[in-house]
Amino acid sequence: MQIVKTAVDLNQVLNSFRQQQIGFVPTMGALHEGHISLIKASKSHSNTTVCSIFINPTQFNQKADFENYPITLTEDIELLEQADCDILFLPSLTEVYPNGTAAIKPYPLGNLANILEGAFRSGHFEGVCQVVDRLLELVIPHFIFMGLKDFQQCKVVEQLLKMPHLNHQAKLITLPTLREQSMLAMSSRNRRLTADELEKAGELYQSLLYVQNALMPGNEKACLQKAADNLLQNGFDSVDYIALANAHSFELVTHWDGLEPLVVLGAAFLHGVRLIDNLILPVHLKGLY
Ligand code: AMP
């Protein structure tokens, strides 16, 4: 695996691969099997796989979260080597933002940036757009691979790729969430939890599963409330939201007709660590008979 740190070096290395398909996996490091599943998908779709590790300050709405973000570079490099990743891009802040972080282009995301994660993490998706836009400009991949664990982020990047003023050609490929044995979604932030807390954290998935099983047209509010209560009863500090959205348009759903494709999403704090997860509900005709 080649490790490159500057935009100039990246371009030089990639120039000899541009005739073939380039797959790109942007990450913030502290890699786990979820990240590696994206590398594997890229390896099977592309001739050359580029992974980036860059902890993007502009997408953090809490300074402490940015400062405490786990850094495990030696282990990350080992995992990427094992997965046979071709290129690791490890840029500095000035390589990514040579004109500073304040010079931000408009990213018209509409309501998508203002609901759920956007509402609880002000400016988060503008930061995500800023970094993904810049990394795409540098890597110019054919495919970008992202995890459905960050469902709303996938919708945001889908929008970003359609913005004509940016002119990106990459195709987004989204992949399923990898989970721990407790069914907790793998996440770099899980490193901040003890073994006991990791076990408890699986309740987030269980609450979403409860919604999947219990939801009927007409009981939406009660069902979401019960899922949130379950988290509080099981030791979570607070719940930002348990909510339903249309799995395609990502509009919030308060009244379900039993047919609309749904995703149930949750965000909650456990011992000061913010966890997010979601489940795409299987299409069924529940409640219509
Ligand atoms: P991050 O390093 O958290 O910015 O994540 C980098 C990429 O890995 C994003 O596209 C995430 O959605 C994806 N990812 C994170 N956790 C998982 C997981 N448990 N399963 C699959 N993909 C994941």
CSV table of C-alpha atoms and ligand atoms in Angstrom, one decimal:
chain,number,residue,atom,x,y,z
A,1,MET,CA,0.0,0.0,0.0
A,2,GLN,CA,1.3,3.4,-0.9
A,3,ILE,CA,0.9,6.1,1.7
A,4,VAL,CA,0.6,9.7,0.3
A,5,LYS,CA,0.2,12.9,2.3
A,6,THR,CA,-0.1,15.7,-0.2
A,7,ALA,CA,-2.5,16.5,-3.1
A,8,VAL,CA,0.4,16.7,-5.5
A,9,ASP,CA,1.7,13.2,-4.6
A,10,LEU,CA,-1.8,11.8,-4.7
A,11,ASN,CA,-2.3,13.1,-8.2
A,12,GLN,CA,1.1,11.8,-9.3
A,13,VAL,CA,0.4,8.3,-7.9
A,14,LEU,CA,-3.1,8.2,-9.3
A,15,ASN,CA,-2.2,9.4,-12.8
A,16,SER,CA,-1.0,6.0,-13.8
A,17,PHE,CA,-4.3,4.4,-12.7
A,18,ARG,CA,-6.7,6.9,-14.2
A,19,GLN,CA,-7.5,4.8,-17.3
A,20,GLN,CA,-9.1,2.2,-15.0
A,21,GLN,CA,-11.8,2.4,-12.3
A,22,ILE,CA,-10.8,4.0,-9.1
A,23,GLY,CA,-12.8,3.3,-5.9
A,24,PHE,CA,-12.7,5.7,-2.9
A,25,VAL,CA,-13.4,5.1,0.8
A,26,PRO,CA,-13.3,8.3,2.9
A,27,THR,CA,-12.9,7.7,6.6
A,28,MET,CA,-11.8,9.4,9.8
A,29,GLY,CA,-9.7,6.5,10.9
A,30,ALA,CA,-9.9,4.3,14.1
A,31,LEU,CA,-10.9,1.7,11.6
A,32,HIS,CA,-13.0,-1.4,12.3
A,33,GLU,CA,-14.5,-4.2,10.3
A,34,GLY,CA,-17.3,-1.8,9.0
A,35,HIS,CA,-14.7,0.3,7.3
A,36,ILE,CA,-12.9,-2.7,6.0
A,37,SER,CA,-16.1,-4.0,4.4
A,38,LEU,CA,-16.2,-0.8,2.3
A,39,ILE,CA,-12.5,-1.4,1.3
A,40,LYS,CA,-13.5,-5.0,0.3
A,41,ALA,CA,-16.5,-3.7,-1.7
A,42,SER,CA,-14.2,-1.2,-3.5
A,43,LYS,CA,-11.7,-3.9,-4.2
A,44,SER,CA,-14.3,-6.0,-5.9
A,45,HIS,CA,-15.8,-3.0,-8.0
A,46,SER,CA,-12.6,-1.1,-8.9
A,47,ASN,CA,-9.1,-1.7,-10.1
A,48,THR,CA,-7.6,0.7,-7.6
A,49,THR,CA,-8.8,1.5,-4.1
A,50,VAL,CA,-8.0,4.7,-2.3
A,51,CYS,CA,-8.8,5.1,1.4
A,52,SER,CA,-8.5,8.4,3.1
A,53,ILE,CA,-8.1,9.1,6.8
A,54,PHE,CA,-8.8,12.6,7.8
A,55,ILE,CA,-10.6,13.8,10.9
A,56,ASN,CA,-12.5,16.7,9.4
A,57,PRO,CA,-12.9,19.5,12.0
A,58,THR,CA,-15.7,21.2,10.1
A,59,GLN,CA,-18.2,18.4,10.6
A,60,PHE,CA,-17.9,18.4,14.4
A,61,ASN,CA,-20.4,20.5,16.2
A,62,GLN,CA,-18.8,19.8,19.6
A,63,LYS,CA,-15.2,20.7,20.1
A,64,ALA,CA,-14.7,18.0,22.8
A,65,ASP,CA,-16.0,15.3,20.3
A,66,PHE,CA,-13.4,16.4,17.8
A,67,GLU,CA,-10.6,16.6,20.4
A,68,ASN,CA,-11.5,13.2,21.8
A,69,TYR,CA,-11.9,11.5,18.4
A,70,PRO,CA,-9.9,8.2,18.6
A,71,ILE,CA,-6.6,8.0,16.6
A,72,THR,CA,-5.1,4.6,16.0
A,73,LEU,CA,-3.0,5.1,12.9
A,74,THR,CA,-0.6,2.2,13.3
A,75,GLU,CA,-3.5,-0.3,13.6
A,76,ASP,CA,-5.3,1.4,10.8
A,77,ILE,CA,-2.4,0.9,8.4
A,78,GLU,CA,-2.1,-2.7,9.4
A,79,LEU,CA,-5.8,-3.3,8.8
A,80,LEU,CA,-5.6,-1.6,5.4
A,81,GLU,CA,-2.5,-3.6,4.4
A,82,GLN,CA,-4.3,-6.8,5.3
A,83,ALA,CA,-7.3,-5.7,3.2
A,84,ASP,CA,-5.0,-5.1,0.3
A,85,CYS,CA,-5.9,-1.4,0.0
A,86,ASP,CA,-3.8,0.2,-2.7
A,87,ILE,CA,-3.4,3.8,-1.6
A,88,LEU,CA,-3.9,5.5,1.8
A,89,PHE,CA,-4.3,9.3,1.5
A,90,LEU,CA,-3.4,10.9,4.8
A,91,PRO,CA,-3.7,14.6,4.2
A,92,SER,CA,-3.0,17.5,6.7
A,93,LEU,CA,-5.6,20.2,7.3
A,94,THR,CA,-3.8,22.6,4.9
A,95,GLU,CA,-3.8,20.0,2.1
A,96,VAL,CA,-7.5,19.6,2.4
A,97,TYR,CA,-8.3,23.2,3.0
A,98,PRO,CA,-5.5,25.3,1.4
A,99,ASN,CA,-7.7,28.4,1.7
A,100,GLY,CA,-8.8,27.8,5.2
A,101,THR,CA,-12.0,26.2,6.4
A,102,ALA,CA,-14.2,29.4,6.2
A,103,ALA,CA,-14.3,29.5,2.4
A,104,ILE,CA,-17.3,27.2,2.0
A,105,LYS,CA,-19.3,26.8,-1.3
A,106,PRO,CA,-23.0,26.6,-1.1
A,107,TYR,CA,-24.4,23.1,-0.7
A,108,PRO,CA,-28.1,23.4,-1.2
A,109,LEU,CA,-29.4,20.4,0.8
A,110,GLY,CA,-32.8,21.9,1.8
A,111,ASN,CA,-34.6,20.2,4.6
A,112,LEU,CA,-32.3,17.2,4.5
A,113,ALA,CA,-29.6,19.2,6.4
A,114,ASN,CA,-32.1,20.5,9.0
A,115,ILE,CA,-33.8,17.3,10.3
A,116,LEU,CA,-32.6,14.5,12.7
A,117,GLU,CA,-28.8,14.5,12.6
A,118,GLY,CA,-28.9,18.0,11.0
A,119,ALA,CA,-31.1,19.3,13.8
A,120,PHE,CA,-29.0,17.9,16.6
A,121,ARG,CA,-25.6,18.5,15.0
A,122,SER,CA,-25.8,22.0,13.6
A,123,GLY,CA,-23.6,22.6,10.6
A,124,HIS,CA,-22.6,18.9,10.5
A,125,PHE,CA,-23.8,18.1,7.0
A,126,GLU,CA,-22.3,21.4,5.6
A,127,GLY,CA,-19.0,20.1,7.0
A,128,VAL,CA,-19.6,16.6,5.5
A,129,CYS,CA,-20.3,18.2,2.1
A,130,GLN,CA,-17.2,20.5,2.4
A,131,VAL,CA,-14.8,17.6,3.0
A,132,VAL,CA,-16.4,15.0,0.6
A,133,ASP,CA,-16.5,17.7,-2.1
A,134,ARG,CA,-12.8,18.5,-1.6
A,135,LEU,CA,-11.7,14.8,-1.4
A,136,LEU,CA,-13.7,14.0,-4.6
A,137,GLU,CA,-11.9,16.9,-6.3
A,138,LEU,CA,-8.5,15.4,-5.3
A,139,VAL,CA,-9.2,11.7,-5.8
A,140,ILE,CA,-11.6,11.9,-8.8
A,141,PRO,CA,-12.9,8.4,-8.2
A,142,HIS,CA,-15.4,6.4,-10.3
A,143,PHE,CA,-17.1,5.1,-7.2
A,144,ILE,CA,-17.4,6.3,-3.6
A,145,PHE,CA,-18.3,3.7,-1.0
A,146,MET,CA,-20.2,4.7,2.2
A,147,GLY,CA,-21.9,2.9,5.0
A,148,LEU,CA,-25.7,2.9,5.6
A,149,LYS,CA,-24.9,3.1,9.3
A,150,ASP,CA,-24.8,6.8,8.5
A,151,PHE,CA,-28.1,6.7,6.5
A,152,GLN,CA,-28.7,10.4,6.4
A,153,GLN,CA,-25.1,11.1,5.4
A,154,CYS,CA,-25.6,8.7,2.4
A,155,LYS,CA,-28.6,10.8,1.4
A,156,VAL,CA,-26.6,14.0,1.7
A,157,VAL,CA,-23.8,12.6,-0.4
A,158,GLU,CA,-26.3,11.4,-3.0
A,159,GLN,CA,-27.6,15.0,-3.2
A,160,LEU,CA,-24.0,16.4,-3.3
A,161,LEU,CA,-23.2,14.1,-6.3
A,162,LYS,CA,-26.3,15.5,-8.1
A,163,MET,CA,-25.3,19.2,-7.6
A,164,PRO,CA,-24.6,20.5,-11.1
A,165,HIS,CA,-22.2,23.3,-10.0
A,166,LEU,CA,-19.9,20.7,-8.5
A,167,ASN,CA,-19.7,18.4,-11.5
A,168,HIS,CA,-18.7,15.3,-9.7
A,169,GLN,CA,-18.9,12.1,-11.8
A,170,ALA,CA,-18.5,9.5,-9.0
A,171,LYS,CA,-21.2,7.0,-8.3
A,172,LEU,CA,-22.2,6.4,-4.7
A,173,ILE,CA,-22.3,2.8,-3.6
A,174,THR,CA,-23.9,2.2,-0.1
A,175,LEU,CA,-23.2,-0.9,2.0
A,176,PRO,CA,-25.0,-2.5,5.0
A,177,THR,CA,-24.0,-1.8,8.6
A,178,LEU,CA,-21.6,-4.3,10.3
A,179,ARG,CA,-22.5,-5.1,13.9
A,180,GLU,CA,-20.9,-6.4,17.0
A,181,GLN,CA,-22.2,-9.6,18.6
A,182,SER,CA,-24.6,-7.5,20.7
A,183,MET,CA,-25.9,-6.1,17.4
A,184,LEU,CA,-24.5,-2.7,18.3
A,185,ALA,CA,-23.5,-1.0,15.0
A,186,MET,CA,-19.7,-0.9,14.8
A,187,SER,CA,-18.3,2.6,15.2
A,188,SER,CA,-15.0,4.3,16.0
A,189,ARG,CA,-16.7,6.0,19.0
A,190,ASN,CA,-17.5,2.6,20.5
A,191,ARG,CA,-13.9,2.6,21.7
A,192,ARG,CA,-14.9,5.0,24.4
A,193,LEU,CA,-17.3,2.4,25.9
A,194,THR,CA,-16.4,-0.2,28.5
A,195,ALA,CA,-17.2,-3.9,27.9
A,196,ASP,CA,-20.2,-3.5,30.1
A,197,GLU,CA,-21.4,-0.4,28.2
A,198,LEU,CA,-20.9,-2.1,24.9
A,199,GLU,CA,-23.3,-4.8,25.9
A,200,LYS,CA,-25.9,-2.2,27.0
A,201,ALA,CA,-25.4,-0.3,23.8
A,202,GLY,CA,-27.0,-3.1,21.9
A,203,GLU,CA,-30.3,-1.9,23.2
A,204,LEU,CA,-30.3,0.8,20.6
A,205,TYR,CA,-30.6,-1.8,17.9
A,206,GLN,CA,-33.2,-3.7,20.0
A,207,SER,CA,-35.3,-0.5,20.2
A,208,LEU,CA,-35.2,0.0,16.5
A,209,LEU,CA,-36.1,-3.7,16.0
A,210,TYR,CA,-39.1,-3.2,18.4
A,211,VAL,CA,-40.3,-0.4,16.1
A,212,GLN,CA,-39.8,-2.6,13.0
A,213,ASN,CA,-41.9,-5.4,14.6
A,214,ALA,CA,-44.6,-3.3,16.4
A,215,LEU,CA,-45.2,-0.5,13.9
A,216,MET,CA,-48.7,-0.4,12.4
A,217,PRO,CA,-50.5,2.4,10.6
A,218,GLY,CA,-51.9,4.5,13.5
A,219,ASN,CA,-49.5,3.6,16.3
A,220,GLU,CA,-46.5,5.5,15.0
A,221,LYS,CA,-46.2,7.9,17.9
A,222,ALA,CA,-46.8,5.4,20.7
A,223,CYS,CA,-44.3,3.0,19.1
A,224,LEU,CA,-41.5,5.5,18.8
A,225,GLN,CA,-42.1,6.7,22.3
A,226,LYS,CA,-41.9,3.2,23.7
A,227,ALA,CA,-38.6,2.6,21.8
A,228,ALA,CA,-37.2,5.8,23.3
A,229,ASP,CA,-38.5,4.9,26.8
A,230,ASN,CA,-36.8,1.5,26.5
A,231,LEU,CA,-33.4,3.2,26.0
A,232,LEU,CA,-33.9,5.3,29.1
A,233,GLN,CA,-35.0,2.3,31.1
A,234,ASN,CA,-31.9,0.5,30.0
A,235,GLY,CA,-29.3,3.0,31.2
A,236,PHE,CA,-29.0,5.4,28.3
A,237,ASP,CA,-28.5,9.0,29.5
A,238,SER,CA,-30.8,10.7,26.9
A,239,VAL,CA,-32.4,10.1,23.5
A,240,ASP,CA,-32.0,12.7,20.7
A,241,TYR,CA,-34.6,11.0,18.5
A,242,ILE,CA,-36.2,7.8,17.4
A,243,ALA,CA,-37.9,8.7,14.2
A,244,LEU,CA,-39.3,7.4,10.9
A,245,ALA,CA,-38.3,8.7,7.5
A,246,ASN,CA,-39.2,7.7,3.9
A,247,ALA,CA,-36.3,5.5,2.9
A,248,HIS,CA,-36.1,7.2,-0.5
A,249,SER,CA,-37.0,10.9,-0.1
A,250,PHE,CA,-35.9,11.0,3.6
A,251,GLU,CA,-38.9,13.1,4.5
A,252,LEU,CA,-40.0,12.5,8.1
A,253,VAL,CA,-43.1,10.2,8.4
A,254,THR,CA,-45.6,10.7,11.2
A,255,HIS,CA,-48.5,8.9,9.6
A,256,TRP,CA,-47.7,5.7,7.8
A,257,ASP,CA,-50.0,4.2,5.3
A,258,GLY,CA,-48.5,0.7,5.7
A,259,LEU,CA,-46.9,0.9,2.2
A,260,GLU,CA,-44.5,3.7,2.2
A,261,PRO,CA,-40.8,2.5,2.3
A,262,LEU,CA,-39.5,3.4,5.8
A,263,VAL,CA,-36.3,3.7,7.7
A,264,VAL,CA,-36.3,3.9,11.5
A,265,LEU,CA,-33.5,6.0,12.9
A,266,GLY,CA,-32.2,6.6,16.4
A,267,ALA,CA,-29.6,8.7,18.2
A,268,ALA,CA,-29.0,8.4,21.9
A,269,PHE,CA,-26.3,9.0,24.5
A,270,LEU,CA,-24.8,6.2,26.6
A,271,HIS,CA,-22.3,7.3,29.2
A,272,GLY,CA,-21.6,10.5,27.3
A,273,VAL,CA,-21.0,8.7,24.0
A,274,ARG,CA,-23.5,9.5,21.2
A,275,LEU,CA,-24.6,6.5,19.3
A,276,ILE,CA,-26.6,6.4,16.0
A,277,ASP,CA,-28.2,3.5,14.2
A,278,ASN,CA,-31.0,2.8,11.8
A,279,LEU,CA,-33.0,-0.1,10.2
A,280,ILE,CA,-34.5,-0.1,6.8
A,281,LEU,CA,-37.8,-1.7,7.3
A,282,PRO,CA,-38.7,-4.6,5.1
A,283,VAL,CA,-41.4,-3.8,2.6
A,284,HIS,CA,-44.6,-5.4,3.8
A,285,LEU,CA,-48.3,-4.8,3.8
A,286,LYS,CA,-48.8,-4.8,7.5
A,287,GLY,CA,-52.0,-3.2,8.8
A,288,LEU,CA,-53.8,-3.4,5.5
A,289,TYR,CA,-55.7,-6.6,6.2
B,1,AMP,P1,-16.2,7.4,9.6
B,1,AMP,O1,-14.8,7.0,9.8
B,1,AMP,O2,-17.0,7.2,10.9
B,1,AMP,O3,-16.4,8.7,9.0
B,1,AMP,O4,-16.9,6.3,8.6
B,1,AMP,C1,-16.3,6.2,7.3
B,1,AMP,C2,-17.3,5.3,6.5
B,1,AMP,O5,-17.5,4.0,7.1
B,1,AMP,C3,-18.7,5.9,6.4
B,1,AMP,O6,-19.1,5.8,5.1
B,1,AMP,C4,-19.5,5.1,7.4
B,1,AMP,O7,-20.8,5.1,7.1
B,1,AMP,C5,-18.8,3.8,7.3
B,1,AMP,N1,-19.1,3.0,8.5
B,1,AMP,C6,-19.0,3.4,9.8
B,1,AMP,N2,-19.4,2.4,10.6
B,1,AMP,C7,-19.8,1.4,9.8
B,1,AMP,C8,-20.4,0.1,10.0
B,1,AMP,N3,-20.6,-0.4,11.3
B,1,AMP,N4,-20.7,-0.7,9.0
B,1,AMP,C9,-20.5,-0.3,7.7
B,1,AMP,N5,-20.0,0.9,7.4
B,1,AMP,C10,-19.6,1.7,8.4
